[in-house]
Structure formats: C-alpha cells, structure tokens
Amino acid sequence: MKILFVGDVVGSVGIKAIETYLPEIKKKVKPQLTIVNGENAAGGKGTKEPDYQKITRAGADVVTGGNHTWDKREILDFIDDPKKNILRPYNFPGNHVPGRGYLEINVNTKKVYVINMMGTALMQPIDNPFLEADKLLETLDKDAIKFVDFHAETTSEKIAFGNYVTGRVSAVCGTHTHVQTNDAQVINKQTAYLTDVGMTGSYDGILGDKKEPIINRFLTQRPNKFDVDEDGRMQIGFAVIEINDQTNNARSIKNYVITPNNQSFLN
C-alpha cells in the first residue's frame, strides 16, 4: 500500500497549492490513501468547512489537525459529522472533546487506522501522547496498518515518539514546524518515520506568514500580529510511504518539496 501524506496547509495559498499540485502528485504516485494536515487552512489558524471541502475535492481522503484545530469556532459545526473524515489530536483531555482522534478506513479490504496525536514539549498542556498511544493501540486491530500524524514542536519529542511506537504502528510523520526535515527512514525495518513533512503554503514567506512582522519580532522582542502571506508563490511538502499489506511494516518512505524553483518531481 502507498500512503501520500501532505504537510500543513497554510491559508489560501496553501489551498491553491493543494488544488494545483495534489491531483498531479496523485497521478504520479498512485496512492491508495491520501492524508493532508489542514489545521492552518483558514487564514493560517484553524479549518472551516469550505477549506475541508476544497482539500477533499482536490484528493484528500482524511484531513488531520493540531494545536490550531479549535481556532475557528466554525469547526464545531462539522467536526462531529460522521460523513466527514476530519481529525483532531487524540490526546486532548476529557471525555467531551468534539470530534475524533483516529479514524478507521477500509482500503481495498485492508483496514487502516489514521491517528492524530499532539506533542506536549513547548506546546499547550494536554494528555501525554506516549501514554495515550499505549492505551489506544491496545484497543485497535493488531492486523491493521496504523498511520500517525504526530503534531509537535520539538524534534526530540517527535523522534522519541517514533522510536517508542516502532513495531506497533506502520508510520509516524511529524507536522507543525513547517520545515521539512531530511531524516526519512524505516526504523528497525518496521516503522516509517519523518520528523517533519513540511508545509504547503507560501514559498516567499516565513513558515507561511509574511516576513516583516516575524523579523520585527526578533529585532524588538515585542509582540506582533502575524499575517498569512496570501500573495506568495506556492510550495507543497509531502511524503510517500510504502507499506507491506501482509506484515504492516513499512518498506520505504521518501520526502519531497515542490517549490517555484524545484519542479523536478512533476517532470
């Protein structure tokens, strides 16, 4: 099985990049399952239903979330809709959090779980993702492919989590930091791992936002309002994971970024 995973969609440029590139990527990759992190789609923070619809119409089967999941109240209108494959991090505390933290999908008769987890290092306080993963994985079908979008700030927490669940899940791909890392690997010939899949948004901004307010923040140490760079050129970060359907172990993981200066993947 091939799984295509696309990194954080940021603003209208990110949506445009999804609409432009995702169909072409899918033609080339021919994935059986396509997952997109859409937590920044609505103006850089949160996801509204029109954003979800655009991402899925472009070819996403599942849309995952992160720490900005609740930033647009409109998500409460559709996150509980069982017909919509949208996730929020599983380890938000409490029993009354809207939405789902994982999703079961049948792909060509093969059961696949898509799981959304969030880290706690330098992030808002939520339940421990390591312990919550232990509890969740105990309840899931052992003979199933399990893909985890691990939304976290620090590379150390992401790498630690990837190693912690090795052999129990098929893949762990990190999101949130918006810069693709170059450490794609299959740990112990079992679990595909990438610290961060990168961003889908403005190539000309800083992490998808306009440059000037961010630079000014570093110059003055004063708070600034960050605005999404909606006028920049498009980039899209993604990974392609191949998984053995019989063993549920990963065979390979490759990471890519398409930018205005690097269109080689499409050639």
PDB file of C-alpha atoms in Angstrom:
ATOM      1  CA  MET A   1       0.000   0.000   0.000  1.00  0.00           C
ATOM      2  CA  LYS A   2       1.097   3.552  -0.751  1.00  0.00           C
ATOM      3  CA  ILE A   3       0.130   6.387   1.563  1.00  0.00           C
ATOM      4  CA  LEU A   4       0.588  10.006   0.478  1.00  0.00           C
ATOM      5  CA  PHE A   5       0.870  12.488   3.344  1.00  0.00           C
ATOM      6  CA  VAL A   6       0.868  16.256   2.774  1.00  0.00           C
ATOM      7  CA  GLY A   7       2.110  18.767   5.331  1.00  0.00           C
ATOM      8  CA  ASP A   8       0.336  21.688   6.990  1.00  0.00           C
ATOM      9  CA  VAL A   9      -1.865  23.657   4.580  1.00  0.00           C
ATOM     10  CA  VAL A  10      -1.458  27.372   5.374  1.00  0.00           C
ATOM     11  CA  GLY A  11      -4.017  29.901   4.164  1.00  0.00           C
ATOM     12  CA  SER A  12      -5.409  30.449   0.696  1.00  0.00           C
ATOM     13  CA  VAL A  13      -2.013  29.922  -0.927  1.00  0.00           C
ATOM     14  CA  GLY A  14      -1.870  26.511   0.724  1.00  0.00           C
ATOM     15  CA  ILE A  15      -5.358  25.688  -0.543  1.00  0.00           C
ATOM     16  CA  LYS A  16      -4.353  26.802  -4.038  1.00  0.00           C
ATOM     17  CA  ALA A  17      -1.216  24.641  -3.832  1.00  0.00           C
ATOM     18  CA  ILE A  18      -3.343  21.635  -2.845  1.00  0.00           C
ATOM     19  CA  GLU A  19      -5.760  22.267  -5.706  1.00  0.00           C
ATOM     20  CA  THR A  20      -2.897  22.758  -8.162  1.00  0.00           C
ATOM     21  CA  TYR A  21      -0.410  20.086  -7.171  1.00  0.00           C
ATOM     22  CA  LEU A  22      -2.253  17.305  -5.321  1.00  0.00           C
ATOM     23  CA  PRO A  23      -4.056  15.886  -8.377  1.00  0.00           C
ATOM     24  CA  GLU A  24      -0.763  15.838 -10.301  1.00  0.00           C
ATOM     25  CA  ILE A  25       1.115  14.226  -7.414  1.00  0.00           C
ATOM     26  CA  LYS A  26      -1.569  11.559  -7.088  1.00  0.00           C
ATOM     27  CA  LYS A  27      -1.373  10.765 -10.808  1.00  0.00           C
ATOM     28  CA  LYS A  28       2.327  10.100 -10.412  1.00  0.00           C
ATOM     29  CA  VAL A  29       2.347   8.378  -7.010  1.00  0.00           C
ATOM     30  CA  LYS A  30      -0.930   6.441  -7.363  1.00  0.00           C
ATOM     31  CA  PRO A  31      -1.528   6.231  -3.575  1.00  0.00           C
ATOM     32  CA  GLN A  32      -4.270   4.110  -2.073  1.00  0.00           C
ATOM     33  CA  LEU A  33      -4.721   6.631   0.754  1.00  0.00           C
ATOM     34  CA  THR A  34      -4.100  10.391   0.836  1.00  0.00           C
ATOM     35  CA  ILE A  35      -3.879  12.308   4.127  1.00  0.00           C
ATOM     36  CA  VAL A  36      -3.496  16.097   4.441  1.00  0.00           C
ATOM     37  CA  ASN A  37      -2.872  18.166   7.569  1.00  0.00           C
ATOM     38  CA  GLY A  38      -5.299  21.085   7.289  1.00  0.00           C
ATOM     39  CA  GLU A  39      -5.107  22.762  10.692  1.00  0.00           C
ATOM     40  CA  ASN A  40      -3.858  26.097   9.295  1.00  0.00           C
ATOM     41  CA  ALA A  41      -6.048  26.250   6.195  1.00  0.00           C
ATOM     42  CA  ALA A  42      -8.416  29.012   7.356  1.00  0.00           C
ATOM     43  CA  GLY A  43      -6.292  32.149   7.245  1.00  0.00           C
ATOM     44  CA  GLY A  44      -3.373  30.430   8.939  1.00  0.00           C
ATOM     45  CA  LYS A  45      -5.212  29.134  12.010  1.00  0.00           C
ATOM     46  CA  GLY A  46      -7.969  26.565  12.076  1.00  0.00           C
ATOM     47  CA  THR A  47     -10.159  24.901   9.474  1.00  0.00           C
ATOM     48  CA  LYS A  48     -13.555  25.951   8.178  1.00  0.00           C
ATOM     49  CA  GLU A  49     -15.871  23.647   6.276  1.00  0.00           C
ATOM     50  CA  PRO A  50     -15.173  25.279   2.870  1.00  0.00           C
ATOM     51  CA  ASP A  51     -11.439  24.628   3.447  1.00  0.00           C
ATOM     52  CA  TYR A  52     -12.152  20.995   4.292  1.00  0.00           C
ATOM     53  CA  GLN A  53     -14.294  20.662   1.167  1.00  0.00           C
ATOM     54  CA  LYS A  54     -11.613  22.142  -1.084  1.00  0.00           C
ATOM     55  CA  ILE A  55      -8.919  19.878   0.351  1.00  0.00           C
ATOM     56  CA  THR A  56     -11.024  16.740  -0.032  1.00  0.00           C
ATOM     57  CA  ARG A  57     -12.236  17.683  -3.508  1.00  0.00           C
ATOM     58  CA  ALA A  58      -8.585  18.032  -4.537  1.00  0.00           C
ATOM     59  CA  GLY A  59      -7.969  14.431  -3.479  1.00  0.00           C
ATOM     60  CA  ALA A  60      -7.532  14.086   0.292  1.00  0.00           C
ATOM     61  CA  ASP A  61      -9.214  11.110   1.957  1.00  0.00           C
ATOM     62  CA  VAL A  62      -8.514  12.317   5.520  1.00  0.00           C
ATOM     63  CA  VAL A  63      -7.750  15.775   6.946  1.00  0.00           C
ATOM     64  CA  THR A  64      -5.795  15.909  10.215  1.00  0.00           C
ATOM     65  CA  GLY A  65      -5.427  18.695  12.772  1.00  0.00           C
ATOM     66  CA  GLY A  66      -3.210  20.023  15.543  1.00  0.00           C
ATOM     67  CA  ASN A  67      -2.920  22.780  18.128  1.00  0.00           C
ATOM     68  CA  HIS A  68      -4.899  25.206  15.922  1.00  0.00           C
ATOM     69  CA  THR A  69      -7.825  22.814  15.497  1.00  0.00           C
ATOM     70  CA  TRP A  70     -10.168  24.942  17.626  1.00  0.00           C
ATOM     71  CA  ASP A  71      -9.062  28.377  16.405  1.00  0.00           C
ATOM     72  CA  LYS A  72     -12.109  28.744  14.162  1.00  0.00           C
ATOM     73  CA  ARG A  73     -15.345  28.088  16.009  1.00  0.00           C
ATOM     74  CA  GLU A  74     -16.974  27.060  12.749  1.00  0.00           C
ATOM     75  CA  ILE A  75     -15.222  23.679  13.023  1.00  0.00           C
ATOM     76  CA  LEU A  76     -17.742  22.774  15.738  1.00  0.00           C
ATOM     77  CA  ASP A  77     -20.450  22.786  13.062  1.00  0.00           C
ATOM     78  CA  PHE A  78     -18.954  19.842  11.178  1.00  0.00           C
ATOM     79  CA  ILE A  79     -16.181  18.080  13.103  1.00  0.00           C
ATOM     80  CA  ASP A  80     -18.686  15.594  14.570  1.00  0.00           C
ATOM     81  CA  ASP A  81     -20.219  14.778  11.186  1.00  0.00           C
ATOM     82  CA  PRO A  82     -19.502  11.036  10.670  1.00  0.00           C
ATOM     83  CA  LYS A  83     -19.505  11.593   6.901  1.00  0.00           C
ATOM     84  CA  LYS A  84     -16.528  13.925   7.143  1.00  0.00           C
ATOM     85  CA  ASN A  85     -13.068  12.402   7.593  1.00  0.00           C
ATOM     86  CA  ILE A  86     -11.551  15.139   9.723  1.00  0.00           C
ATOM     87  CA  LEU A  87      -9.485  14.535  12.865  1.00  0.00           C
ATOM     88  CA  ARG A  88      -8.253  16.470  15.869  1.00  0.00           C
ATOM     89  CA  PRO A  89      -5.440  15.278  18.158  1.00  0.00           C
ATOM     90  CA  TYR A  90      -6.500  12.176  20.072  1.00  0.00           C
ATOM     91  CA  ASN A  91      -4.871  13.238  23.333  1.00  0.00           C
ATOM     92  CA  PHE A  92      -6.929  16.341  24.069  1.00  0.00           C
ATOM     93  CA  PRO A  93      -8.031  15.738  27.676  1.00  0.00           C
ATOM     94  CA  GLY A  94     -11.509  14.858  28.826  1.00  0.00           C
ATOM     95  CA  ASN A  95     -14.352  12.743  27.517  1.00  0.00           C
ATOM     96  CA  HIS A  96     -16.383  15.552  25.992  1.00  0.00           C
ATOM     97  CA  VAL A  97     -13.992  16.945  23.372  1.00  0.00           C
ATOM     98  CA  PRO A  98     -15.735  17.202  19.995  1.00  0.00           C
ATOM     99  CA  GLY A  99     -14.518  15.221  17.021  1.00  0.00           C
ATOM    100  CA  ARG A 100     -12.367  12.116  16.672  1.00  0.00           C
ATOM    101  CA  GLY A 101      -8.681  11.469  17.282  1.00  0.00           C
ATOM    102  CA  TYR A 102      -8.462   8.499  14.957  1.00  0.00           C
ATOM    103  CA  LEU A 103     -10.337   7.077  12.018  1.00  0.00           C
ATOM    104  CA  GLU A 104     -10.745   3.561  10.667  1.00  0.00           C
ATOM    105  CA  ILE A 105     -10.796   3.217   6.881  1.00  0.00           C
ATOM    106  CA  ASN A 106     -11.003   0.158   4.681  1.00  0.00           C
ATOM    107  CA  VAL A 107      -8.694   0.426   1.685  1.00  0.00           C
ATOM    108  CA  ASN A 108      -9.121  -2.419  -0.802  1.00  0.00           C
ATOM    109  CA  THR A 109     -10.337  -4.683   2.047  1.00  0.00           C
ATOM    110  CA  LYS A 110      -7.320  -3.703   4.200  1.00  0.00           C
ATOM    111  CA  LYS A 111      -8.081  -1.973   7.492  1.00  0.00           C
ATOM    112  CA  VAL A 112      -6.158   1.265   8.061  1.00  0.00           C
ATOM    113  CA  TYR A 113      -6.192   3.485  11.136  1.00  0.00           C
ATOM    114  CA  VAL A 114      -5.270   7.148  10.715  1.00  0.00           C
ATOM    115  CA  ILE A 115      -4.300   8.559  14.122  1.00  0.00           C
ATOM    116  CA  ASN A 116      -3.729  12.203  15.075  1.00  0.00           C
ATOM    117  CA  MET A 117      -1.531  12.845  18.151  1.00  0.00           C
ATOM    118  CA  MET A 118      -0.051  16.052  19.547  1.00  0.00           C
ATOM    119  CA  GLY A 119       3.147  16.589  21.497  1.00  0.00           C
ATOM    120  CA  THR A 120       3.459  18.440  24.799  1.00  0.00           C
ATOM    121  CA  ALA A 121       7.019  19.860  24.743  1.00  0.00           C
ATOM    122  CA  LEU A 122       6.739  23.658  24.283  1.00  0.00           C
ATOM    123  CA  MET A 123       3.052  23.145  23.445  1.00  0.00           C
ATOM    124  CA  GLN A 124      -0.209  23.624  25.337  1.00  0.00           C
ATOM    125  CA  PRO A 125      -0.743  21.182  28.226  1.00  0.00           C
ATOM    126  CA  ILE A 126      -2.682  18.124  27.070  1.00  0.00           C
ATOM    127  CA  ASP A 127      -2.576  14.440  27.926  1.00  0.00           C
ATOM    128  CA  ASN A 128       0.713  12.582  27.495  1.00  0.00           C
ATOM    129  CA  PRO A 129       0.832  11.332  23.879  1.00  0.00           C
ATOM    130  CA  PHE A 130       3.078   8.383  24.740  1.00  0.00           C
ATOM    131  CA  LEU A 131       0.708   7.037  27.389  1.00  0.00           C
ATOM    132  CA  GLU A 132      -2.386   7.814  25.339  1.00  0.00           C
ATOM    133  CA  ALA A 133      -0.862   5.981  22.370  1.00  0.00           C
ATOM    134  CA  ASP A 134      -0.298   2.954  24.614  1.00  0.00           C
ATOM    135  CA  LYS A 135      -3.954   2.935  25.619  1.00  0.00           C
ATOM    136  CA  LEU A 136      -5.272   3.482  22.109  1.00  0.00           C
ATOM    137  CA  LEU A 137      -3.079   0.930  20.348  1.00  0.00           C
ATOM    138  CA  GLU A 138      -4.194  -1.741  22.789  1.00  0.00           C
ATOM    139  CA  THR A 139      -7.761  -1.306  21.558  1.00  0.00           C
ATOM    140  CA  LEU A 140      -7.062  -1.358  17.814  1.00  0.00           C
ATOM    141  CA  ASP A 141      -6.938  -4.340  15.467  1.00  0.00           C
ATOM    142  CA  LYS A 142      -3.387  -5.703  15.523  1.00  0.00           C
ATOM    143  CA  ASP A 143      -3.692  -6.823  11.890  1.00  0.00           C
ATOM    144  CA  ALA A 144      -4.140  -3.321  10.522  1.00  0.00           C
ATOM    145  CA  ILE A 145      -1.985  -0.567   9.093  1.00  0.00           C
ATOM    146  CA  LYS A 146      -1.631   2.351  11.506  1.00  0.00           C
ATOM    147  CA  PHE A 147      -0.502   5.820  10.358  1.00  0.00           C
ATOM    148  CA  VAL A 148       0.224   8.583  12.908  1.00  0.00           C
ATOM    149  CA  ASP A 149       0.348  12.326  12.237  1.00  0.00           C
ATOM    150  CA  PHE A 150       2.387  13.466  15.246  1.00  0.00           C
ATOM    151  CA  HIS A 151       1.902  17.218  15.608  1.00  0.00           C
ATOM    152  CA  ALA A 152       4.693  18.521  17.825  1.00  0.00           C
ATOM    153  CA  GLU A 153       7.178  21.361  18.311  1.00  0.00           C
ATOM    154  CA  THR A 154      10.457  19.697  19.232  1.00  0.00           C
ATOM    155  CA  THR A 155      12.455  17.289  17.127  1.00  0.00           C
ATOM    156  CA  SER A 156      13.431  15.332  20.238  1.00  0.00           C
ATOM    157  CA  GLU A 157       9.837  14.568  21.198  1.00  0.00           C
ATOM    158  CA  LYS A 158       8.992  13.536  17.654  1.00  0.00           C
ATOM    159  CA  ILE A 159      11.999  11.223  17.355  1.00  0.00           C
ATOM    160  CA  ALA A 160      11.345   9.768  20.799  1.00  0.00           C
ATOM    161  CA  PHE A 161       7.713   9.093  19.918  1.00  0.00           C
ATOM    162  CA  GLY A 162       8.649   7.475  16.611  1.00  0.00           C
ATOM    163  CA  ASN A 163      11.014   5.103  18.360  1.00  0.00           C
ATOM    164  CA  TYR A 164       8.555   4.464  21.197  1.00  0.00           C
ATOM    165  CA  VAL A 165       5.835   3.173  18.881  1.00  0.00           C
ATOM    166  CA  THR A 166       8.133   1.375  16.442  1.00  0.00           C
ATOM    167  CA  GLY A 167       6.749  -2.045  15.636  1.00  0.00           C
ATOM    168  CA  ARG A 168       3.294  -1.044  16.810  1.00  0.00           C
ATOM    169  CA  VAL A 169       2.440   1.386  14.003  1.00  0.00           C
ATOM    170  CA  SER A 170       3.352   1.433  10.328  1.00  0.00           C
ATOM    171  CA  ALA A 171       4.326   5.106  10.057  1.00  0.00           C
ATOM    172  CA  VAL A 172       4.884   8.272  12.105  1.00  0.00           C
ATOM    173  CA  CYS A 173       5.117  11.563  10.226  1.00  0.00           C
ATOM    174  CA  GLY A 174       5.624  14.844  12.059  1.00  0.00           C
ATOM    175  CA  THR A 175       3.861  18.125  11.409  1.00  0.00           C
ATOM    176  CA  HIS A 176       3.665  21.623  12.975  1.00  0.00           C
ATOM    177  CA  THR A 177       7.112  23.155  12.440  1.00  0.00           C
ATOM    178  CA  HIS A 178       6.558  23.756   8.696  1.00  0.00           C
ATOM    179  CA  VAL A 179      10.150  22.992   7.656  1.00  0.00           C
ATOM    180  CA  GLN A 180      10.713  19.599   6.058  1.00  0.00           C
ATOM    181  CA  THR A 181      13.454  17.529   7.651  1.00  0.00           C
ATOM    182  CA  ASN A 182      15.848  15.223   5.823  1.00  0.00           C
ATOM    183  CA  ASP A 183      15.681  12.192   8.112  1.00  0.00           C
ATOM    184  CA  ALA A 184      13.170   9.916   6.384  1.00  0.00           C
ATOM    185  CA  GLN A 185      13.880   6.348   7.484  1.00  0.00           C
ATOM    186  CA  VAL A 186      12.333   2.998   8.312  1.00  0.00           C
ATOM    187  CA  ILE A 187      13.146   2.266  11.953  1.00  0.00           C
ATOM    188  CA  ASN A 188      14.105  -1.370  12.584  1.00  0.00           C
ATOM    189  CA  LYS A 189      12.626  -2.278   9.187  1.00  0.00           C
ATOM    190  CA  GLN A 190       9.203  -1.751  10.757  1.00  0.00           C
ATOM    191  CA  THR A 191       8.028   1.841  11.110  1.00  0.00           C
ATOM    192  CA  ALA A 192       8.424   4.645   8.554  1.00  0.00           C
ATOM    193  CA  TYR A 193       9.497   7.885  10.217  1.00  0.00           C
ATOM    194  CA  LEU A 194       9.960  11.546   9.237  1.00  0.00           C
ATOM    195  CA  THR A 195      10.414  14.311  11.808  1.00  0.00           C
ATOM    196  CA  ASP A 196       8.518  16.899   9.764  1.00  0.00           C
ATOM    197  CA  VAL A 197       6.845  16.626   6.380  1.00  0.00           C
ATOM    198  CA  GLY A 198       6.977  20.372   5.800  1.00  0.00           C
ATOM    199  CA  MET A 199       4.445  22.992   4.788  1.00  0.00           C
ATOM    200  CA  THR A 200       2.002  23.673   1.981  1.00  0.00           C
ATOM    201  CA  GLY A 201       1.683  27.415   1.540  1.00  0.00           C
ATOM    202  CA  SER A 202       3.693  30.496   0.630  1.00  0.00           C
ATOM    203  CA  TYR A 203       7.241  29.819  -0.510  1.00  0.00           C
ATOM    204  CA  ASP A 204       8.040  33.542  -0.145  1.00  0.00           C
ATOM    205  CA  GLY A 205       7.012  33.956   3.495  1.00  0.00           C
ATOM    206  CA  ILE A 206       8.338  32.593   6.785  1.00  0.00           C
ATOM    207  CA  LEU A 207       6.543  29.366   7.678  1.00  0.00           C
ATOM    208  CA  GLY A 208       3.665  30.604   5.508  1.00  0.00           C
ATOM    209  CA  ASP A 209       3.374  34.032   7.151  1.00  0.00           C
ATOM    210  CA  LYS A 210       4.540  37.439   5.949  1.00  0.00           C
ATOM    211  CA  LYS A 211       8.205  38.037   6.693  1.00  0.00           C
ATOM    212  CA  GLU A 212       8.235  41.556   8.103  1.00  0.00           C
ATOM    213  CA  PRO A 213       6.274  41.102  11.367  1.00  0.00           C
ATOM    214  CA  ILE A 214       8.274  37.980  12.232  1.00  0.00           C
ATOM    215  CA  ILE A 215      11.624  39.653  11.577  1.00  0.00           C
ATOM    216  CA  ASN A 216      10.463  42.677  13.584  1.00  0.00           C
ATOM    217  CA  ARG A 217       9.569  40.395  16.493  1.00  0.00           C
ATOM    218  CA  PHE A 218      13.136  39.079  16.578  1.00  0.00           C
ATOM    219  CA  LEU A 219      14.547  42.595  16.293  1.00  0.00           C
ATOM    220  CA  THR A 220      12.453  44.143  19.072  1.00  0.00           C
ATOM    221  CA  GLN A 221      11.236  41.204  21.196  1.00  0.00           C
ATOM    222  CA  ARG A 222       7.840  42.892  21.125  1.00  0.00           C
ATOM    223  CA  PRO A 223       4.656  41.003  20.248  1.00  0.00           C
ATOM    224  CA  ASN A 224       3.435  41.416  16.689  1.00  0.00           C
ATOM    225  CA  LYS A 225       0.370  40.252  14.832  1.00  0.00           C
ATOM    226  CA  PHE A 226       1.466  37.636  12.306  1.00  0.00           C
ATOM    227  CA  ASP A 227      -0.386  37.624   9.000  1.00  0.00           C
ATOM    228  CA  VAL A 228      -0.523  34.791   6.488  1.00  0.00           C
ATOM    229  CA  ASP A 229       1.361  35.556   3.280  1.00  0.00           C
ATOM    230  CA  GLU A 230      -1.530  35.265   0.838  1.00  0.00           C
ATOM    231  CA  ASP A 231       0.404  36.724  -2.098  1.00  0.00           C
ATOM    232  CA  GLY A 232       3.391  34.382  -2.155  1.00  0.00           C
ATOM    233  CA  ARG A 233       4.260  31.680  -4.639  1.00  0.00           C
ATOM    234  CA  MET A 234       3.196  28.118  -3.881  1.00  0.00           C
ATOM    235  CA  GLN A 235       5.087  25.251  -2.307  1.00  0.00           C
ATOM    236  CA  ILE A 236       3.913  21.821  -1.146  1.00  0.00           C
ATOM    237  CA  GLY A 237       5.685  19.411   1.206  1.00  0.00           C
ATOM    238  CA  PHE A 238       4.769  15.726   1.249  1.00  0.00           C
ATOM    239  CA  ALA A 239       5.934  12.188   1.885  1.00  0.00           C
ATOM    240  CA  VAL A 240       5.208   8.872   0.178  1.00  0.00           C
ATOM    241  CA  ILE A 241       5.168   5.779   2.383  1.00  0.00           C
ATOM    242  CA  GLU A 242       5.069   2.202   1.068  1.00  0.00           C
ATOM    243  CA  ILE A 243       3.752  -0.452   3.459  1.00  0.00           C
ATOM    244  CA  ASN A 244       3.662  -4.228   3.219  1.00  0.00           C
ATOM    245  CA  ASP A 245      -0.009  -5.206   3.432  1.00  0.00           C
ATOM    246  CA  GLN A 246       0.824  -8.604   4.889  1.00  0.00           C
ATOM    247  CA  THR A 247       3.176  -7.601   7.718  1.00  0.00           C
ATOM    248  CA  ASN A 248       2.002  -3.958   8.156  1.00  0.00           C
ATOM    249  CA  ASN A 249       5.687  -2.971   8.230  1.00  0.00           C
ATOM    250  CA  ALA A 250       6.902  -0.046   6.164  1.00  0.00           C
ATOM    251  CA  ARG A 251       9.054  -0.760   3.138  1.00  0.00           C
ATOM    252  CA  SER A 252      10.126   2.815   2.377  1.00  0.00           C
ATOM    253  CA  ILE A 253       9.465   6.498   2.977  1.00  0.00           C
ATOM    254  CA  LYS A 254      10.526   9.339   0.692  1.00  0.00           C
ATOM    255  CA  ASN A 255      10.034  13.045   1.274  1.00  0.00           C
ATOM    256  CA  TYR A 256       9.604  15.780  -1.347  1.00  0.00           C
ATOM    257  CA  VAL A 257       9.041  19.520  -1.660  1.00  0.00           C
ATOM    258  CA  ILE A 258       7.725  21.174  -4.806  1.00  0.00           C
ATOM    259  CA  THR A 259       8.638  24.861  -4.963  1.00  0.00           C
ATOM    260  CA  PRO A 260       8.782  27.525  -7.696  1.00  0.00           C
ATOM    261  CA  ASN A 261      12.496  26.704  -8.048  1.00  0.00           C
ATOM    262  CA  ASN A 262      12.149  22.928  -7.849  1.00  0.00           C
ATOM    263  CA  GLN A 263       9.530  21.290 -10.056  1.00  0.00           C
ATOM    264  CA  SER A 264      11.573  18.159 -10.697  1.00  0.00           C
ATOM    265  CA  PHE A 265       9.053  15.793  -9.076  1.00  0.00           C
ATOM    266  CA  LEU A 266       6.453  16.724 -11.673  1.00  0.00           C
ATOM    267  CA  ASN A 267       8.752  16.159 -14.673  1.00  0.00           C
TER     268      ASN A 267
END
